[in-house]
Amino acid sequence: CETCSEEEAKYRCPRCMKYSCSLLCVKKHKLALSCNGVRDKTAFVSVNEFTDLNLLSDYRFLEDVGRTADAAARHLPLHSAATRRLLSCLRNKAQKCNIDLRTLPIGFTKRRENSTIFNTMERKFYWHLKLVFPHCHAEYTLKRVPDDKTLADILKPYIDPVESDPVVCHRLRIYTASPQSDVQILMKIENRRQNSVRYNELDASRSLLENLKGKVIIEYPTLFVVLKTLKNDMVILGQ
């Protein structure tokens, strides 16, 4: 058992492949790793490991996607002219800022939860933003973040030893205890093969808008906050 290291393992988590001996250890590992225990149907599988079960899983996954797309197509209010104009305007404004903003079809989770808007009076974006802290298995969603706010200011309520919320600070204590120079902000590069994932390193001293220029954004930005001193498998472009 990879949780208690005492008893013989009986179960294996479909999500993270951790071995457990009992229901108690299963619950402990889910809590410690923020694991939901649900198998990742889109995880990369090499050709050498691909079996008939993987083929059947992919087939069922495609069937589920088909049903979801069909259900979304029947939801008429989401297909209104006003919605299409809003999305088109959002993409055009992003293009003028040298940002390749792409929206997903109706029915996708990211499309439903995206709250990004463009304020025509202030002439700036208010982004829907997701922060991921891999070393603590924590994620936070921010709504209506102004594009002129620096990444350092965005992260202050989370990893600043003085200004962060006590509950958040405790959960992210590995970050708050580390020097700010060790903190690295990465963003996944879109449109790459799943077995060749790369990340762009962002500049914390620059604004969100400056960091997003020249990049492809699918619905909204997702920023990964990592520590240079800790080993991780996130490869930065050029390494």
Short mmCIF file of C-alpha atoms in Angstrom, two decimals:
data_model
loop_
_atom_site.label_atom_id
_atom_site.label_comp_id
_atom_site.label_asym_id
_atom_site.label_seq_id
_atom_site.Cartn_x
_atom_site.Cartn_y
_atom_site.Cartn_z
CA CYS A 1 0.00 0.00 0.00
CA GLU A 2 1.44 3.37 -1.07
CA THR A 3 -0.52 5.23 1.61
CA CYS A 4 0.23 3.36 4.84
CA SER A 5 3.17 1.19 3.62
CA GLU A 6 2.04 -1.55 6.03
CA GLU A 7 -0.59 -3.81 4.45
CA GLU A 8 -0.64 -5.67 1.14
CA ALA A 9 -2.23 -3.62 -1.64
CA LYS A 10 -5.62 -4.80 -2.94
CA TYR A 11 -6.79 -1.87 -5.06
CA ARG A 12 -5.31 0.39 -7.71
CA CYS A 13 -6.68 3.87 -8.40
CA PRO A 14 -7.85 4.19 -12.03
CA ARG A 15 -6.84 7.87 -12.03
CA CYS A 16 -3.35 8.08 -10.53
CA MET A 17 -2.46 4.35 -10.41
CA LYS A 18 -1.64 4.45 -6.67
CA TYR A 19 -1.95 1.14 -4.80
CA SER A 20 -4.12 0.97 -1.66
CA CYS A 21 -5.00 -1.73 0.86
CA SER A 22 -8.37 -0.57 2.20
CA LEU A 23 -11.21 1.90 1.80
CA LEU A 24 -9.63 4.11 4.48
CA CYS A 25 -6.35 4.35 2.56
CA VAL A 26 -8.26 4.98 -0.68
CA LYS A 27 -9.99 7.94 0.94
CA LYS A 28 -6.71 9.22 2.42
CA HIS A 29 -4.92 9.12 -0.94
CA LYS A 30 -7.82 10.95 -2.64
CA LEU A 31 -7.71 13.67 0.00
CA ALA A 32 -3.92 14.03 -0.07
CA LEU A 33 -3.62 14.15 -3.86
CA SER A 34 -6.98 15.81 -4.64
CA CYS A 35 -7.68 12.73 -6.76
CA ASN A 36 -11.25 11.99 -7.83
CA GLY A 37 -10.56 8.33 -8.63
CA VAL A 38 -12.05 8.62 -12.12
CA ARG A 39 -9.91 7.28 -14.96
CA ASP A 40 -8.61 9.90 -17.39
CA LYS A 41 -10.12 8.79 -20.69
CA THR A 42 -7.90 11.17 -22.69
CA ALA A 43 -4.55 10.20 -21.12
CA PHE A 44 -1.81 9.40 -23.64
CA VAL A 45 -1.20 5.68 -24.25
CA SER A 46 1.79 4.60 -26.33
CA VAL A 47 1.30 2.19 -29.24
CA ASN A 48 3.25 -0.54 -27.41
CA GLU A 49 0.80 -0.42 -24.47
CA PHE A 50 -2.37 -0.01 -26.55
CA THR A 51 -4.80 -2.93 -26.06
CA ASP A 52 -8.33 -3.88 -27.11
CA LEU A 53 -9.58 -2.36 -23.84
CA ASN A 54 -8.06 1.01 -24.81
CA LEU A 55 -9.73 0.75 -28.21
CA LEU A 56 -13.10 0.00 -26.61
CA SER A 57 -12.61 2.88 -24.16
CA ASP A 58 -11.85 5.30 -27.02
CA TYR A 59 -14.92 4.12 -28.92
CA ARG A 60 -17.17 4.73 -25.90
CA PHE A 61 -15.54 8.09 -25.31
CA LEU A 62 -16.35 9.16 -28.88
CA GLU A 63 -19.93 8.01 -28.39
CA ASP A 64 -20.18 10.16 -25.25
CA VAL A 65 -18.80 13.16 -27.15
CA GLY A 66 -21.39 12.59 -29.89
CA ARG A 67 -24.24 12.52 -27.38
CA THR A 68 -22.97 15.68 -25.66
CA ALA A 69 -22.67 17.53 -28.99
CA ASP A 70 -26.16 16.41 -29.99
CA ALA A 71 -27.65 17.57 -26.68
CA ALA A 72 -25.92 20.95 -27.03
CA ALA A 73 -27.22 21.36 -30.57
CA ARG A 74 -30.77 21.00 -29.24
CA HIS A 75 -30.26 23.81 -26.70
CA LEU A 76 -31.48 26.68 -28.89
CA PRO A 77 -30.88 29.68 -26.54
CA LEU A 78 -27.12 29.03 -26.71
CA HIS A 79 -27.23 29.39 -30.50
CA SER A 80 -28.74 32.88 -30.47
CA ALA A 81 -27.41 35.60 -32.77
CA ALA A 82 -26.46 37.73 -29.75
CA THR A 83 -24.22 34.95 -28.38
CA ARG A 84 -22.51 34.48 -31.74
CA ARG A 85 -21.91 38.24 -32.07
CA LEU A 86 -20.46 38.40 -28.56
CA LEU A 87 -18.00 35.58 -29.22
CA SER A 88 -17.02 37.03 -32.58
CA CYS A 89 -16.38 40.43 -30.99
CA LEU A 90 -14.30 38.81 -28.24
CA ARG A 91 -12.11 36.97 -30.77
CA ASN A 92 -11.66 40.11 -32.91
CA LYS A 93 -10.63 42.24 -29.92
CA ALA A 94 -8.14 39.56 -28.88
CA GLN A 95 -6.73 39.40 -32.41
CA LYS A 96 -6.09 43.16 -32.34
CA CYS A 97 -4.06 42.55 -29.16
CA ASN A 98 -2.05 39.84 -30.99
CA ILE A 99 -3.79 37.04 -29.03
CA ASP A 100 -5.13 34.01 -30.89
CA LEU A 101 -8.31 33.41 -28.84
CA ARG A 102 -10.26 30.29 -29.80
CA THR A 103 -13.67 29.28 -28.48
CA LEU A 104 -14.93 25.73 -28.12
CA PRO A 105 -18.25 24.39 -29.44
CA ILE A 106 -21.31 24.70 -27.21
CA GLY A 107 -21.48 21.85 -24.71
CA PHE A 108 -17.83 21.88 -23.64
CA THR A 109 -17.15 22.61 -19.97
CA LYS A 110 -14.64 25.40 -20.65
CA ARG A 111 -17.17 27.11 -22.95
CA ARG A 112 -19.87 27.02 -20.24
CA GLU A 113 -17.68 28.29 -17.40
CA ASN A 114 -15.78 30.99 -19.31
CA SER A 115 -16.66 34.46 -17.96
CA THR A 116 -14.18 36.53 -20.01
CA ILE A 117 -15.50 39.90 -21.23
CA PHE A 118 -14.15 42.93 -23.08
CA ASN A 119 -15.03 46.30 -21.56
CA THR A 120 -15.49 48.70 -24.48
CA MET A 121 -15.48 51.79 -22.20
CA GLU A 122 -12.14 50.90 -20.60
CA ARG A 123 -10.91 49.14 -23.76
CA LYS A 124 -9.50 46.16 -21.89
CA PHE A 125 -10.18 42.50 -21.20
CA TYR A 126 -11.43 41.07 -17.94
CA TRP A 127 -10.23 37.47 -18.10
CA HIS A 128 -11.53 34.25 -16.65
CA LEU A 129 -8.33 32.75 -15.23
CA LYS A 130 -7.36 29.42 -13.71
CA LEU A 131 -4.35 29.03 -11.41
CA VAL A 132 -2.88 25.56 -10.91
CA PHE A 133 -0.37 24.77 -8.14
CA PRO A 134 0.89 21.25 -9.06
CA HIS A 135 3.12 20.73 -6.00
CA CYS A 136 0.09 21.12 -3.69
CA HIS A 137 -2.50 19.61 -6.06
CA ALA A 138 -4.52 22.83 -5.79
CA GLU A 139 -6.52 24.81 -8.36
CA TYR A 140 -8.20 28.21 -8.08
CA THR A 141 -10.51 29.99 -10.54
CA LEU A 142 -10.49 33.77 -10.81
CA LYS A 143 -13.18 35.76 -12.60
CA ARG A 144 -12.92 39.15 -14.31
CA VAL A 145 -9.16 39.66 -13.87
CA PRO A 146 -8.15 42.96 -15.58
CA ASP A 147 -5.58 42.47 -18.36
CA ASP A 148 -3.34 45.28 -17.04
CA LYS A 149 -2.74 43.52 -13.71
CA THR A 150 0.72 42.00 -13.32
CA LEU A 151 1.11 38.28 -12.65
CA ALA A 152 2.93 39.06 -9.41
CA ASP A 153 -0.11 41.01 -8.14
CA ILE A 154 -2.44 38.21 -9.27
CA LEU A 155 -0.46 35.67 -7.23
CA LYS A 156 -0.11 37.79 -4.08
CA PRO A 157 -3.38 36.59 -2.44
CA TYR A 158 -2.13 33.00 -2.85
CA ILE A 159 1.61 32.76 -2.22
CA ASP A 160 2.59 36.04 -0.53
CA PRO A 161 3.50 35.25 3.13
CA VAL A 162 1.93 38.52 4.33
CA GLU A 163 -0.99 39.27 2.00
CA SER A 164 -2.30 35.75 1.29
CA ASP A 165 -5.43 34.33 2.91
CA PRO A 166 -4.49 32.18 6.00
CA VAL A 167 -6.40 29.12 4.75
CA VAL A 168 -4.92 29.37 1.24
CA CYS A 169 -1.49 30.14 2.70
CA HIS A 170 -1.59 26.96 4.77
CA ARG A 171 -2.58 24.83 1.80
CA LEU A 172 0.13 26.41 -0.39
CA ARG A 173 2.74 26.56 2.38
CA ILE A 174 5.40 24.95 0.18
CA TYR A 175 5.12 28.03 -2.08
CA THR A 176 4.90 30.68 0.66
CA ALA A 177 7.97 29.20 2.39
CA SER A 178 10.04 29.42 -0.79
CA PRO A 179 11.81 32.57 -2.05
CA GLN A 180 9.87 34.49 -4.71
CA SER A 181 12.83 33.98 -7.08
CA ASP A 182 12.08 30.23 -7.09
CA VAL A 183 8.51 30.72 -8.31
CA GLN A 184 8.01 30.04 -12.00
CA ILE A 185 4.81 30.73 -13.97
CA LEU A 186 4.16 28.50 -16.97
CA MET A 187 1.43 28.27 -19.60
CA LYS A 188 0.82 25.22 -21.78
CA ILE A 189 1.45 25.64 -25.51
CA GLU A 190 -1.67 24.61 -27.39
CA ASN A 191 -1.88 22.52 -30.59
CA ARG A 192 0.96 20.12 -29.75
CA ARG A 193 0.83 16.34 -29.63
CA GLN A 194 -0.08 14.93 -26.23
CA ASN A 195 3.26 13.11 -25.95
CA SER A 196 5.16 16.34 -26.76
CA VAL A 197 3.70 18.85 -24.28
CA ARG A 198 5.69 22.07 -23.84
CA TYR A 199 5.20 25.22 -21.75
CA ASN A 200 5.97 28.91 -22.15
CA GLU A 201 7.57 30.65 -19.17
CA LEU A 202 5.81 33.91 -18.29
CA ASP A 203 7.23 37.08 -16.74
CA ALA A 204 5.69 37.80 -13.32
CA SER A 205 6.66 41.48 -13.48
CA ARG A 206 4.68 42.07 -16.69
CA SER A 207 0.92 42.41 -17.13
CA LEU A 208 -1.40 39.56 -18.04
CA LEU A 209 -2.00 41.13 -21.46
CA GLU A 210 1.71 41.40 -22.25
CA ASN A 211 2.25 37.75 -21.28
CA LEU A 212 -0.63 36.55 -23.47
CA LYS A 213 0.49 38.35 -26.63
CA GLY A 214 1.57 36.04 -29.44
CA LYS A 215 0.01 32.97 -27.81
CA VAL A 216 -2.94 30.67 -28.54
CA ILE A 217 -5.63 30.74 -25.84
CA ILE A 218 -8.45 28.21 -25.84
CA GLU A 219 -11.36 29.90 -24.04
CA TYR A 220 -9.27 31.29 -21.13
CA PRO A 221 -5.68 31.17 -19.79
CA THR A 222 -4.57 28.46 -17.37
CA LEU A 223 -1.39 29.32 -15.47
CA PHE A 224 0.77 26.68 -13.77
CA VAL A 225 2.73 27.96 -10.75
CA VAL A 226 5.78 25.77 -10.07
CA LEU A 227 9.00 25.93 -8.06
CA LYS A 228 12.34 25.73 -9.84
CA THR A 229 13.91 23.77 -6.96
CA LEU A 230 11.38 20.93 -7.19
CA LYS A 231 11.71 18.35 -9.92
CA ASN A 232 8.75 18.26 -12.30
CA ASP A 233 8.02 16.93 -15.78
CA MET A 234 6.89 20.28 -17.23
CA VAL A 235 9.28 20.97 -20.10
CA ILE A 236 9.72 24.61 -21.10
CA LEU A 237 9.92 25.36 -24.81
CA GLY A 238 13.55 25.34 -25.90
CA GLN A 239 14.80 23.00 -23.19
#
